[in-house]
XYZ file of C-alpha atoms in Angstrom:
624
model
C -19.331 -15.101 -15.876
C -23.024 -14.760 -16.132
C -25.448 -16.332 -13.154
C -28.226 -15.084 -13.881
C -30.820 -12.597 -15.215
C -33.511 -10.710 -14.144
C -35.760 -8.317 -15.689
C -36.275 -5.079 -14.237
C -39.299 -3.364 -15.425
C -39.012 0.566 -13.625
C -38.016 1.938 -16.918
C -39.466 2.229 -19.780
C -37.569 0.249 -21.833
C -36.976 -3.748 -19.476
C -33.421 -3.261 -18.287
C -31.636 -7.177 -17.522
C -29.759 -7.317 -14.168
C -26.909 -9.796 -14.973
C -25.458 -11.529 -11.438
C -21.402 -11.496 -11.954
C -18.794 -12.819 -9.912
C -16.689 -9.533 -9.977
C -15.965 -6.262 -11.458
C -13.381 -3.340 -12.082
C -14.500 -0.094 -12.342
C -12.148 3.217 -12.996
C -13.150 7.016 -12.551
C -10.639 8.883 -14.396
C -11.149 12.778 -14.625
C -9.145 16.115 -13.405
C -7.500 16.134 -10.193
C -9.927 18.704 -8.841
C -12.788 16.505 -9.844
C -13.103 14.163 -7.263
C -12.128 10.882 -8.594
C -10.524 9.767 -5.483
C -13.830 10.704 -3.865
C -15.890 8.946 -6.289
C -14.094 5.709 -6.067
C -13.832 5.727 -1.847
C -17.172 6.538 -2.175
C -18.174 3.172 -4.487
C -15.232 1.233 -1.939
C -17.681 1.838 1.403
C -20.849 0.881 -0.569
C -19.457 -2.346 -2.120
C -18.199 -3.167 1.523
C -21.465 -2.258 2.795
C -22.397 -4.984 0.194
C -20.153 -7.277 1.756
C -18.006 -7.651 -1.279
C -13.866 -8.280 -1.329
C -12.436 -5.011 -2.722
C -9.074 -3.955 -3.421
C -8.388 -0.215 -4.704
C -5.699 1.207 -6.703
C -5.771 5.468 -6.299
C -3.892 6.666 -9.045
C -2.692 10.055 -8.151
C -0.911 12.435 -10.999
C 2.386 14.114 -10.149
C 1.510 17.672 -10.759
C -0.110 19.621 -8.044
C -1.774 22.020 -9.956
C -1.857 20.735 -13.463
C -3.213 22.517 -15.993
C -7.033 21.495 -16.152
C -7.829 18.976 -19.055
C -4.165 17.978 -19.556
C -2.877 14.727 -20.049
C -0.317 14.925 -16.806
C -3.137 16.196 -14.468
C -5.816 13.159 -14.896
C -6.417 11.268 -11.705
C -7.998 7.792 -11.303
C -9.014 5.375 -8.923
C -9.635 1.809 -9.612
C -11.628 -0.461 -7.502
C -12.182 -4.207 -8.284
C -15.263 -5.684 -6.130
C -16.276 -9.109 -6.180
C -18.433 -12.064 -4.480
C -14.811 -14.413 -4.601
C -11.974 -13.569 -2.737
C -9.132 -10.998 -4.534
C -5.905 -10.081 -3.960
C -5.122 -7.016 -6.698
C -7.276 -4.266 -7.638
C -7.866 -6.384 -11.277
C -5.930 -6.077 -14.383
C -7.777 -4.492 -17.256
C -11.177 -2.878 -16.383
C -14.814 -3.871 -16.899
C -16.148 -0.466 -16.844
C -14.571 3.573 -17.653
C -15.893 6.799 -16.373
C -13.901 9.381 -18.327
C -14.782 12.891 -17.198
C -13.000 14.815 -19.793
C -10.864 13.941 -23.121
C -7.620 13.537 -21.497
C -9.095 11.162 -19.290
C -10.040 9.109 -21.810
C -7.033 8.889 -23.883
C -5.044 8.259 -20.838
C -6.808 5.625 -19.574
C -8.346 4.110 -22.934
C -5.569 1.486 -23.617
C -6.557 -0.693 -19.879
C -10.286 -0.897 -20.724
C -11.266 -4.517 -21.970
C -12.837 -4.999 -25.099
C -16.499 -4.606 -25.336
C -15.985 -2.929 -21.626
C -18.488 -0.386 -20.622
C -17.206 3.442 -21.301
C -19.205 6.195 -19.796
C -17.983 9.760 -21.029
C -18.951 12.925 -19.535
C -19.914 14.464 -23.530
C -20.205 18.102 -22.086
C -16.298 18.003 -21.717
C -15.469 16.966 -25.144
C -15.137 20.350 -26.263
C -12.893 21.990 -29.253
C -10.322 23.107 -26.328
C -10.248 19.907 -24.474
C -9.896 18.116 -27.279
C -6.764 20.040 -28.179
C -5.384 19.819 -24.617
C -5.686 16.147 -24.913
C -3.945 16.040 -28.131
C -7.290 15.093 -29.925
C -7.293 16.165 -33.762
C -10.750 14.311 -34.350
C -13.421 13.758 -31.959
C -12.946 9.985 -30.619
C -16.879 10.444 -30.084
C -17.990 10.804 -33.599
C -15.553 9.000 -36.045
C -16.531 5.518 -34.770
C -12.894 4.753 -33.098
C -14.679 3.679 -30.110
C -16.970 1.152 -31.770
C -15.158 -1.775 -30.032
C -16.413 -0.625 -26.609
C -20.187 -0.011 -25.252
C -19.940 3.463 -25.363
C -22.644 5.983 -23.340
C -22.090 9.280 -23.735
C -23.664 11.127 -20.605
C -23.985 15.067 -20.533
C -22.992 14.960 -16.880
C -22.414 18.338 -16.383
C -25.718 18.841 -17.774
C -27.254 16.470 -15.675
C -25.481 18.139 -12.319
C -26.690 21.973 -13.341
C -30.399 21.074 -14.360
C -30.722 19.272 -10.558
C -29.289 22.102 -8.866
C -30.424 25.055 -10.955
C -33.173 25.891 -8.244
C -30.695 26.410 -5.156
C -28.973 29.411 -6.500
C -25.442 27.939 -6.208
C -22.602 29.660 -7.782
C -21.518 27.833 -11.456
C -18.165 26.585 -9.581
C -20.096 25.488 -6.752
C -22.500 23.284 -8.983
C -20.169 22.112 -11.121
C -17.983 20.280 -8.453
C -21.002 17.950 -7.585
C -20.637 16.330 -10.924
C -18.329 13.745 -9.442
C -21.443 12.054 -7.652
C -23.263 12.792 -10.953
C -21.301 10.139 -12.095
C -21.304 7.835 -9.100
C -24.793 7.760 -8.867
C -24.942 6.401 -12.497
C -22.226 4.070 -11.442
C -24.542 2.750 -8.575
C -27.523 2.327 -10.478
C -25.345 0.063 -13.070
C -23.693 -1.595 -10.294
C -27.067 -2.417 -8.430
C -25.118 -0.446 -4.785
C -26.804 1.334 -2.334
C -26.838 4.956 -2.233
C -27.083 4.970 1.371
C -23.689 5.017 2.522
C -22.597 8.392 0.133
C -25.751 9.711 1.238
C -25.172 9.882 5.060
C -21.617 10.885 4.135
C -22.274 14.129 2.436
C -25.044 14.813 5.358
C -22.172 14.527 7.503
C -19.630 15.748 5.765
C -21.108 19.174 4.872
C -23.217 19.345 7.892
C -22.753 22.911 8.525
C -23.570 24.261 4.843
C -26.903 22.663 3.931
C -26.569 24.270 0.101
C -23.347 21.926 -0.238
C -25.080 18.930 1.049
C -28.565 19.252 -1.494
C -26.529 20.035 -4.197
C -24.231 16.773 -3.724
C -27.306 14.663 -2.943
C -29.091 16.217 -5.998
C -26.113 15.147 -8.149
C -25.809 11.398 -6.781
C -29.717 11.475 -7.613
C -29.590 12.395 -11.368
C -27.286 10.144 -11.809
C -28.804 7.234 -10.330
C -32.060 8.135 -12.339
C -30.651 8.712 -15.563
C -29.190 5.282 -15.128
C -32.865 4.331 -14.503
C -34.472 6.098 -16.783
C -32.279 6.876 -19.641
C -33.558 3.983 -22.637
C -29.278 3.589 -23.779
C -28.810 1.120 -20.794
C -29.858 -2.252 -21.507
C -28.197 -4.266 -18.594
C -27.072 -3.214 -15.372
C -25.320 -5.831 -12.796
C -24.882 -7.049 -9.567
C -22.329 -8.182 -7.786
C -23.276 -10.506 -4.396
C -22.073 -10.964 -1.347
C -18.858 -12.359 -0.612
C -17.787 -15.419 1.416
C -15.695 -14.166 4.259
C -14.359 -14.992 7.718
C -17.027 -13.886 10.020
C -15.527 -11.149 12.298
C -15.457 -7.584 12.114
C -14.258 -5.774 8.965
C -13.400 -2.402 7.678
C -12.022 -0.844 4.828
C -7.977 0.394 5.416
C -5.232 1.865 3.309
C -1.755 0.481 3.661
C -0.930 4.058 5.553
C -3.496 3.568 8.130
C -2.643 0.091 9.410
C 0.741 0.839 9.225
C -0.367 3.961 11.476
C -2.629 1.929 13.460
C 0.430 -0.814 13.947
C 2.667 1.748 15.479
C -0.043 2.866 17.573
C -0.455 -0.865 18.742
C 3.091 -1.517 19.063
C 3.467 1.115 21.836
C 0.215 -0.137 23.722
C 1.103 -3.370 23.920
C 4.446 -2.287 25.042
C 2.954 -0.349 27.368
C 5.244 2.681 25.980
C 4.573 5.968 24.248
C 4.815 6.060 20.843
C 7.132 8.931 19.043
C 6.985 9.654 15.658
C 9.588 12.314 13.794
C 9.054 12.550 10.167
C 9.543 14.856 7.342
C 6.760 15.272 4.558
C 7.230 12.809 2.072
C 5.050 11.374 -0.693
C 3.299 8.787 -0.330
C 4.446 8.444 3.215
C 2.806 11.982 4.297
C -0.351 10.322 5.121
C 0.879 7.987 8.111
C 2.046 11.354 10.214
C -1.217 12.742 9.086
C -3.211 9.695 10.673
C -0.971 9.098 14.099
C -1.737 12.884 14.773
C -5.625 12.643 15.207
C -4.487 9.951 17.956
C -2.329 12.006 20.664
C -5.066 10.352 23.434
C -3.087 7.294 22.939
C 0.063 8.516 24.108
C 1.228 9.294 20.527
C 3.887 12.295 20.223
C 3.931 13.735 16.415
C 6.552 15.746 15.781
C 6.904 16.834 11.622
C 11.012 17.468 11.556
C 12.287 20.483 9.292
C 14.469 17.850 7.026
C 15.020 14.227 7.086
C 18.294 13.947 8.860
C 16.397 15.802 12.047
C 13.651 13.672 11.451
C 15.888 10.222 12.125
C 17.785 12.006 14.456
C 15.199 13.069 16.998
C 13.756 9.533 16.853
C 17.121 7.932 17.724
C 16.788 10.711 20.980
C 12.961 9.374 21.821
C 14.696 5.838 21.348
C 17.312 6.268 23.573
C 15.078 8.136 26.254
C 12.858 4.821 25.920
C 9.637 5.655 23.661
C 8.967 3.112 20.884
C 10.051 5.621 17.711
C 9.589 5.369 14.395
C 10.098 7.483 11.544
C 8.120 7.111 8.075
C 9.542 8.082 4.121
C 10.283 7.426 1.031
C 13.651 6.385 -1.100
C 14.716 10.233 -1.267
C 14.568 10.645 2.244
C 15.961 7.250 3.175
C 18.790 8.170 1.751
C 19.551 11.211 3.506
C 18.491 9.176 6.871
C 21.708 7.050 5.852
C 24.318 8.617 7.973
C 21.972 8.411 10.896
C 20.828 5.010 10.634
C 24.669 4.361 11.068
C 24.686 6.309 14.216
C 21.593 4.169 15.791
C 23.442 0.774 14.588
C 26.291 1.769 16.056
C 24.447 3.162 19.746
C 22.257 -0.183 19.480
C 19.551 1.327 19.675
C 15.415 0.157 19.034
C 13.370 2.025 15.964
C 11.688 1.617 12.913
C 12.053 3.451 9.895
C 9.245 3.013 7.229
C 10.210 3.372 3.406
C 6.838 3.730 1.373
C 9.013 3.334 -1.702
C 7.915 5.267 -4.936
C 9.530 5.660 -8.815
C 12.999 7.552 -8.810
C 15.751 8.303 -9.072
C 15.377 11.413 -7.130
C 11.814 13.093 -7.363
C 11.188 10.770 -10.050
C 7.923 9.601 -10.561
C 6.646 10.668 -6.894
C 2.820 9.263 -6.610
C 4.240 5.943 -8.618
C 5.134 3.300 -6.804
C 8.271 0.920 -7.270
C 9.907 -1.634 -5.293
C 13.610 -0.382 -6.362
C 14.735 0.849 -2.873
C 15.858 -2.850 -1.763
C 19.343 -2.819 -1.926
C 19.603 0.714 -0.327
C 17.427 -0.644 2.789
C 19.967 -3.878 3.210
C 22.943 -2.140 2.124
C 22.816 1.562 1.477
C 24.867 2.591 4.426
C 28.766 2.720 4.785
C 30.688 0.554 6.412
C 29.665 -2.755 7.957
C 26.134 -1.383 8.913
C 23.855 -4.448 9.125
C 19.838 -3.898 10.144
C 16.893 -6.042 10.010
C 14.720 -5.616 6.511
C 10.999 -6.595 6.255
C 8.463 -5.944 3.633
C 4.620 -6.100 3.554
C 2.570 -7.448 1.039
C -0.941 -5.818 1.086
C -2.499 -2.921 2.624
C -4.200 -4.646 5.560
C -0.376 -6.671 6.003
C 1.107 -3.379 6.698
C -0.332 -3.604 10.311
C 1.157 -6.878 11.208
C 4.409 -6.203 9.795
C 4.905 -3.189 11.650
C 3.701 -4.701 14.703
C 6.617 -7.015 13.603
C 9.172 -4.699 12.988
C 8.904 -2.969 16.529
C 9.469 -6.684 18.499
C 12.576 -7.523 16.388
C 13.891 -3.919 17.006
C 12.968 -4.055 20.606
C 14.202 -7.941 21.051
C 17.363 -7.388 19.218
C 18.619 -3.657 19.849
C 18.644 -2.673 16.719
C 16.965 -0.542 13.851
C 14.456 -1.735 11.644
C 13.626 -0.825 7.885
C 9.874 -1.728 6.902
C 9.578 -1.622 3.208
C 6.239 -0.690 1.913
C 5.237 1.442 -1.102
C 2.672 3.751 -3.068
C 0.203 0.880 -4.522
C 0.215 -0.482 -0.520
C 0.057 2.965 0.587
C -2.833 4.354 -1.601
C -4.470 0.948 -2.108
C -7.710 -0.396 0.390
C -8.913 -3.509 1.466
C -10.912 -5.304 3.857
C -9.083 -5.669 7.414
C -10.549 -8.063 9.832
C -10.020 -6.204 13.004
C -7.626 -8.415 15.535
C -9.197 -9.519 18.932
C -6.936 -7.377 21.054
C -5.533 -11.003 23.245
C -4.089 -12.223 19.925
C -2.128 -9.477 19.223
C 1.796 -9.688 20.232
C 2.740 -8.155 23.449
C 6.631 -7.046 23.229
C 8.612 -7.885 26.733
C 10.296 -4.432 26.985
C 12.845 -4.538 30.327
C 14.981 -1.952 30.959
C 18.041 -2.859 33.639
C 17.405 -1.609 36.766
C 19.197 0.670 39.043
C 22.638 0.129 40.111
C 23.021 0.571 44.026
C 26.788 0.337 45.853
C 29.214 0.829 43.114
C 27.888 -2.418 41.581
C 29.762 -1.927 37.544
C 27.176 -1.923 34.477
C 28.223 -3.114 31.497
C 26.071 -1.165 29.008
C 27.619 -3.659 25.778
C 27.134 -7.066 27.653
C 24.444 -9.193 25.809
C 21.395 -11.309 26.197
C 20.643 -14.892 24.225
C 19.940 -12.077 21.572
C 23.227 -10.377 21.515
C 20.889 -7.797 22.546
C 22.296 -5.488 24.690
C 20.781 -3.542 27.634
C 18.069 -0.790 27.158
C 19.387 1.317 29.671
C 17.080 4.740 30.446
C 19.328 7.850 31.156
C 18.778 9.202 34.631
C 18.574 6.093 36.261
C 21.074 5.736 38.972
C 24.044 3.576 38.053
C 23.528 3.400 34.400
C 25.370 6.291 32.865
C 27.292 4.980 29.968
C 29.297 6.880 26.463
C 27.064 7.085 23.821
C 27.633 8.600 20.349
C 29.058 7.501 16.720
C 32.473 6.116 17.830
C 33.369 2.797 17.974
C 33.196 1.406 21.342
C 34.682 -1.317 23.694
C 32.663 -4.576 23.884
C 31.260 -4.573 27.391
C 32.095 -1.717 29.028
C 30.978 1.004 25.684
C 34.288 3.219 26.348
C 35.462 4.896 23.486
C 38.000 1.909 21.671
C 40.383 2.069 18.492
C 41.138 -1.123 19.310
C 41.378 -2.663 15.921
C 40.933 -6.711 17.577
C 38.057 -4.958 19.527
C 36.578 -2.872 15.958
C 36.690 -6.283 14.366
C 34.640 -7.885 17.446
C 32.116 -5.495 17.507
C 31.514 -5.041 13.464
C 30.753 -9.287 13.641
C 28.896 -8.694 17.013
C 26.950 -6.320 14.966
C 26.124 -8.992 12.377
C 26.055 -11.664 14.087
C 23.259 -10.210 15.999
C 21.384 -9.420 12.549
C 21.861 -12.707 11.317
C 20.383 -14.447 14.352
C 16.415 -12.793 13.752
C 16.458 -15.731 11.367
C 16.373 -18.311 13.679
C 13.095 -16.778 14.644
C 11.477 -16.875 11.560
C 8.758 -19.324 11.051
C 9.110 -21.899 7.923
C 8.535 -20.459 4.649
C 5.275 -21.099 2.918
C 4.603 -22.395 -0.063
C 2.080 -21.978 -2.154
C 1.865 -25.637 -4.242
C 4.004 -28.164 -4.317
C 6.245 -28.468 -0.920
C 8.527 -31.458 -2.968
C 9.649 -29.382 -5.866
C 8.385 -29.246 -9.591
C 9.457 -27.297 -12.648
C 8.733 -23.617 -11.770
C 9.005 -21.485 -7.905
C 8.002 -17.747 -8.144
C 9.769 -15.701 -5.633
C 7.999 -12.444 -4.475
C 8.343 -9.784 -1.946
C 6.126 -6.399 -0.912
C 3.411 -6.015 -2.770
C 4.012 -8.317 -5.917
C 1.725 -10.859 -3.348
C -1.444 -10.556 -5.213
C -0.638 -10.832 -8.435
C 2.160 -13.605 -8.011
C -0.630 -15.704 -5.768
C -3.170 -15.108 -8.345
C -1.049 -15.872 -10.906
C 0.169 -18.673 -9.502
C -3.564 -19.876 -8.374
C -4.524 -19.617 -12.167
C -2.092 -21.629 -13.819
C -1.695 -24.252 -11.614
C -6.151 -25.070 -12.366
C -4.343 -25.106 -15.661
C -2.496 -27.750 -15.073
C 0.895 -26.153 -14.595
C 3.985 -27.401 -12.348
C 4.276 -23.491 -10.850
C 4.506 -22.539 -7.057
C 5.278 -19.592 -5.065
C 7.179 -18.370 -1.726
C 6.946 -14.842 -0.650
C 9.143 -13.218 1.376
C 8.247 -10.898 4.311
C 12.185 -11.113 5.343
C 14.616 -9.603 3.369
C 17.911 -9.234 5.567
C 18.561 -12.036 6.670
C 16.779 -13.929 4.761
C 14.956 -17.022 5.887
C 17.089 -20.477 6.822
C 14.934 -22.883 5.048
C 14.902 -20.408 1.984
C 17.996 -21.888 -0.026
C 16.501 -25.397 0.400
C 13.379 -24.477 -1.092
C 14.717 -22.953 -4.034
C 17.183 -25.937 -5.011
C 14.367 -28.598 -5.120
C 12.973 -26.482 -8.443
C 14.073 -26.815 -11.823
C 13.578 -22.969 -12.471
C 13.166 -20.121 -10.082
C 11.450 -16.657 -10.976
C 11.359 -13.170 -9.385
C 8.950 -11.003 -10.172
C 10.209 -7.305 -8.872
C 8.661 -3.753 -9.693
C 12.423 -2.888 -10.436
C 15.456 -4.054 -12.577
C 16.290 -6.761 -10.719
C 17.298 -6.401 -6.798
C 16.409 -9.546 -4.853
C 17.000 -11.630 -7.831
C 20.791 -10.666 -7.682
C 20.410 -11.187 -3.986
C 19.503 -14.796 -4.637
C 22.052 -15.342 -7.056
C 24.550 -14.141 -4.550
C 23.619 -15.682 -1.938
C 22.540 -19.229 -3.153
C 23.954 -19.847 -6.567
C 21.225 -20.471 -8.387
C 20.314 -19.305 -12.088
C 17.548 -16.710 -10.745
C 15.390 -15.206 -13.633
C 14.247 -12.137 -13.474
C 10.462 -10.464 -14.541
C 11.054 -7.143 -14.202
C 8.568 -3.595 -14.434
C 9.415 0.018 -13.904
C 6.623 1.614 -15.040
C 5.525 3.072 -11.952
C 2.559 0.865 -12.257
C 2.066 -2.828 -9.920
C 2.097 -6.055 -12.271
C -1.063 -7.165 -13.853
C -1.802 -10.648 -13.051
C -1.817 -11.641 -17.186
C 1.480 -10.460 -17.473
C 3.046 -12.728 -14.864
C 0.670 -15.920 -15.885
C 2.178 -14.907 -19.304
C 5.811 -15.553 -18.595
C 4.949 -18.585 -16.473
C 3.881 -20.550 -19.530
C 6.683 -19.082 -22.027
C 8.844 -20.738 -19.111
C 7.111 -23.669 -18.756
C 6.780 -24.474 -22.768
């Protein structure tokens, strides 16, 4: 892992930079003490490095949980590196625990011999207690198999700041880039970046920003100065596709998709939603962006939500409606009503742990079966999934031009570790981006008969605007005639419609472009099959065993319903199949079902993504 080494003689004791390849960091403290802004923070200086990164927020459930409890510790985890990455690491090189809790929470994913930084001022009788502590884990040597610094960081933060007669609160809430600024300094990043932020950021109170710059300073210098540090590493800069880059969360390019969807079809884009974590965050973005022809409207309940973008829909704006599994099923009943009217829109499922409220700020990938099938009746729709946080802009973007192309509604499956999670995005030249050929029929003149149910090479039919002469036509929840869209009980004409209705979903697939595989295109002994965000640690996985030698490949599946044609082939020129799912099982009883092969199953609800040693693990118990 080691490059090289250089000495670095500015302290007082010679401190060795080391040169590594990568590295995974986690702040873990309260939820009020900026953890989530400590470890954006480190994200925008290691891409200001030029570094890969991929994030992993780690929000608790609780609100307002009781300070120094086990149930209210946040974390963020950011893995940067000089290769390229595709999961935010599995266990971590490095620890910032702010308080006890922190650390006994977070304690079991730190590697052995990893770096542990505690903030000692917090390891107090009470805290200890909270945490469920009967000893002192920092004096009876049951952290001797990690490099442990204990840091008086709230210490540290008050001594920097005791000339600007802040309040106690005040000062205390700095600590955060206390810690960061050690962080830095051990990390070999620039302090830049933070530095302009808090200028900016607290602009109009100039006590706020010294005090925050203050903070990052102590704890860059105690890094420097302090004679317990030995090493301190760097991390260099990564080898990329040259182009333009920013950091994005799976919420913001799935925003920004939507956004792009309706400017490319020249429409405006409406968005009804209700509240939902992790999905909150999307309405919260496509608000700051009403210049662009984006209408926000936040519903009082799901089923208005759904139901007032099946009305923008059907007046002719690209809608969309974002939530999680809760919400998508009260949406149900709705989504019925625009499969039945035909109608173009996306609905966005950032799935999260359930049943019901569940483990809200978890994520899980157990709302499958509801998206394909979770309506009543024969109520087929489209199903797509994306598989990182930057892929949530292009598979939205794909989304709206199979809703628009086919008539019909949409479900984009996402969830909270794409949500929460960042990564470098290469930002699109605008000419390469889809444009979506939205027509709507035009007017009738002279009694000439529209047939509002008659159907393109799509079995698409018409997107007729209301108010434009000629085209008035029934629409609503009950069945109607084929062609003309009369009210019909018809049962020959029911049966026609329910396979028209299919028929149409099943023909996206001859769209689709061929399946990928990652390895061997022939066939060998092993094929993992994954879908959402199981990508990057099935392709690391996968990456890793085959340099061992291994007969393993990969597909992964951005299509869900229907699923791809070439798909079944694939699978039947392996000896054994796989699927990894972040639930007990859902697409690997689709496969089963569908192509009669002896699927296995690797299944995790832990509200937690896979590590990438778990998955290489069952790979070679397979393969021995």
């Amino acid at each position: 892992m080691l490059a090289a080494m250089v000495t670095n003689t500015r302290t007082a004791k010679p401190v060795t930079t080391h040169d590594v390849e990568g590295v995974v960091v986690r702040f873990a403290g309260d939820s009020g003490d900026g953890m989530q802004l400590a470890g954006t923070q480190l994200t925008h200086a290691s891409a200001f490095c030029g570094n890969d990164i991929s994030t992993l927020p780690d929000y608790p459930a609780e609100i307002r949980a009781p300070q120094g409890s086990l149930f209210g510790v946040s974390g963020f985890q950011i893995n940067f590196s000089s290769a390229r990455i595709h999961t935010p690491g599995d266990q971590i090189h490095a620890l910032v625990a702010m308080n006890p809790a922190a650390l006994k929470m977070n304690l079991g994913d730190l590697e052995p011999g990893g770096i542990l930084v505690v903030n000692q001022d917090a390891f107090t009788k009470i805290n200890l207690s909270k945490a469920g502590y009967t000893e002192n884990p920092l004096e009876n040597n049951s952290l001797k198999g990690y490099q442990l610094f204990e840091v008086p960081i709230d210490t540290l933060t008050a001594e920097a700041n005791k000339e600007l007669g802040l309040g106690t609160k005040a000062v205390a809430r700095c600590r955060n880039f206390c810690a960061l600024g050690l962080v830095y300094w051990l990390y070999n990043r620039p302090t830049e970046p933070t530095r302009r932020w808090i200028e900016e950021k607290f602009a109009g109170t100039p006590g706020l920003v010294e005090a925050n710059l203050n903070a990052l300073a102590a704890g860059y210098h105690f890094g420097e100065t302090a004679e317990m540090f030995t090493s301190n590493f760097r991390v260099t800069k990564a080898k990329i596709e040259p182009g333009r880059y920013r950091g994005i969360t799976g919420n913001e390019a799935t925003a920004l998709g939507l956004i792009t969807a309706a400017q490319r079809a020249g429409k405006p884009l409406f968005y009804g939603s209700y509240p939902i974590t992790p999905a909150s965050e999307i309405l919260h973005t496509l608000a700051r962006y009403k210049n662009y022809n984006v209408i926000t409207f936040q519903a009082e309940d799901e089923i208005a939500a759904i139901t007032s973008v099946i009305g923008a829909s059907f007046a002719g704006a690209l809608a969309a409606t974002g939530t999680s599994g809760p919400g998508l099923a009260l949406k149900s009943e709705a989504l019925g009503l625009a499969i039945s009217t035909e109608l173009p829109l996306v609905v966005i499922d950032v799935q999260r742990g359930g049943p019901s409220t569940g483990l809200p700020t978890k994520t899980e990938q157990a709302d499958l079966l509801q998206a394909i099938w979770g309506r009543h009746s024969e109520s087929p729709l489209p199903v797509l999934a994306a598989a990182s946080p930057a892929d949530c802009f292009n598979m939205t973007l794909e989304a709206f031009r199979i809703a628009v192309t086919f008539m019909t509604p949409v479900i984009l499956l996402t969830d909270g570790y794409l949500a929460n999670g960042a990564e470098p995005w290469r930002i699109p030249d605008v000419a390469t981006l889809p444009t979506f050929d939205v027509q709507h029929p035009a007017p009738r003149r002279n009694g000439e008969k529209f047939l509002p149910y008659e159907r393109d090479e799509h079995l698409a039919r018409p997107w007729a605007l209301p108010g434009t002469p000629g085209l008035e036509h029934r629409i609503g929840g009950l069945e109607k005639e084929d062609l003309t869209g009369d009210v019909s009980y018809d049962p020959e004409n029911h049966q026609k419609m329910v396979e028209l209705r299919a028929a149409k979903v099943a023909r996206v697939a001859d769209g689709l472009p061929p399946t990928e595989i990652l390895g061997d295109a022939a066939g060998g002994a092993l094929l993992l099959v994954g879908w959402g965000s199981t990508y990057g640690a099935i392709t690391t996985a996968v990456e890793h065993s085959r340099r061992k030698g291994m007969s393993v490949s990969s597909v992964h599946l951005w299509y869900l319903n229907p699923l791809p044609n070439d798909l079944g082939d694939i699978l039947r020129r392996f000896d054994r199949v796989l699927v990894p799912e972040l639930n007990t099982g859902q697409l690997v009883r689709r496969l089963r079902g569908r192509y009669l092969i002896d699927a296995q199953g690797l299944n995790k609800v832990q509200g937690r993504p896979f590590m990438v040693q778990e998955i290489e693990a069952k790979i070679s118990a397979i393969l021995r």
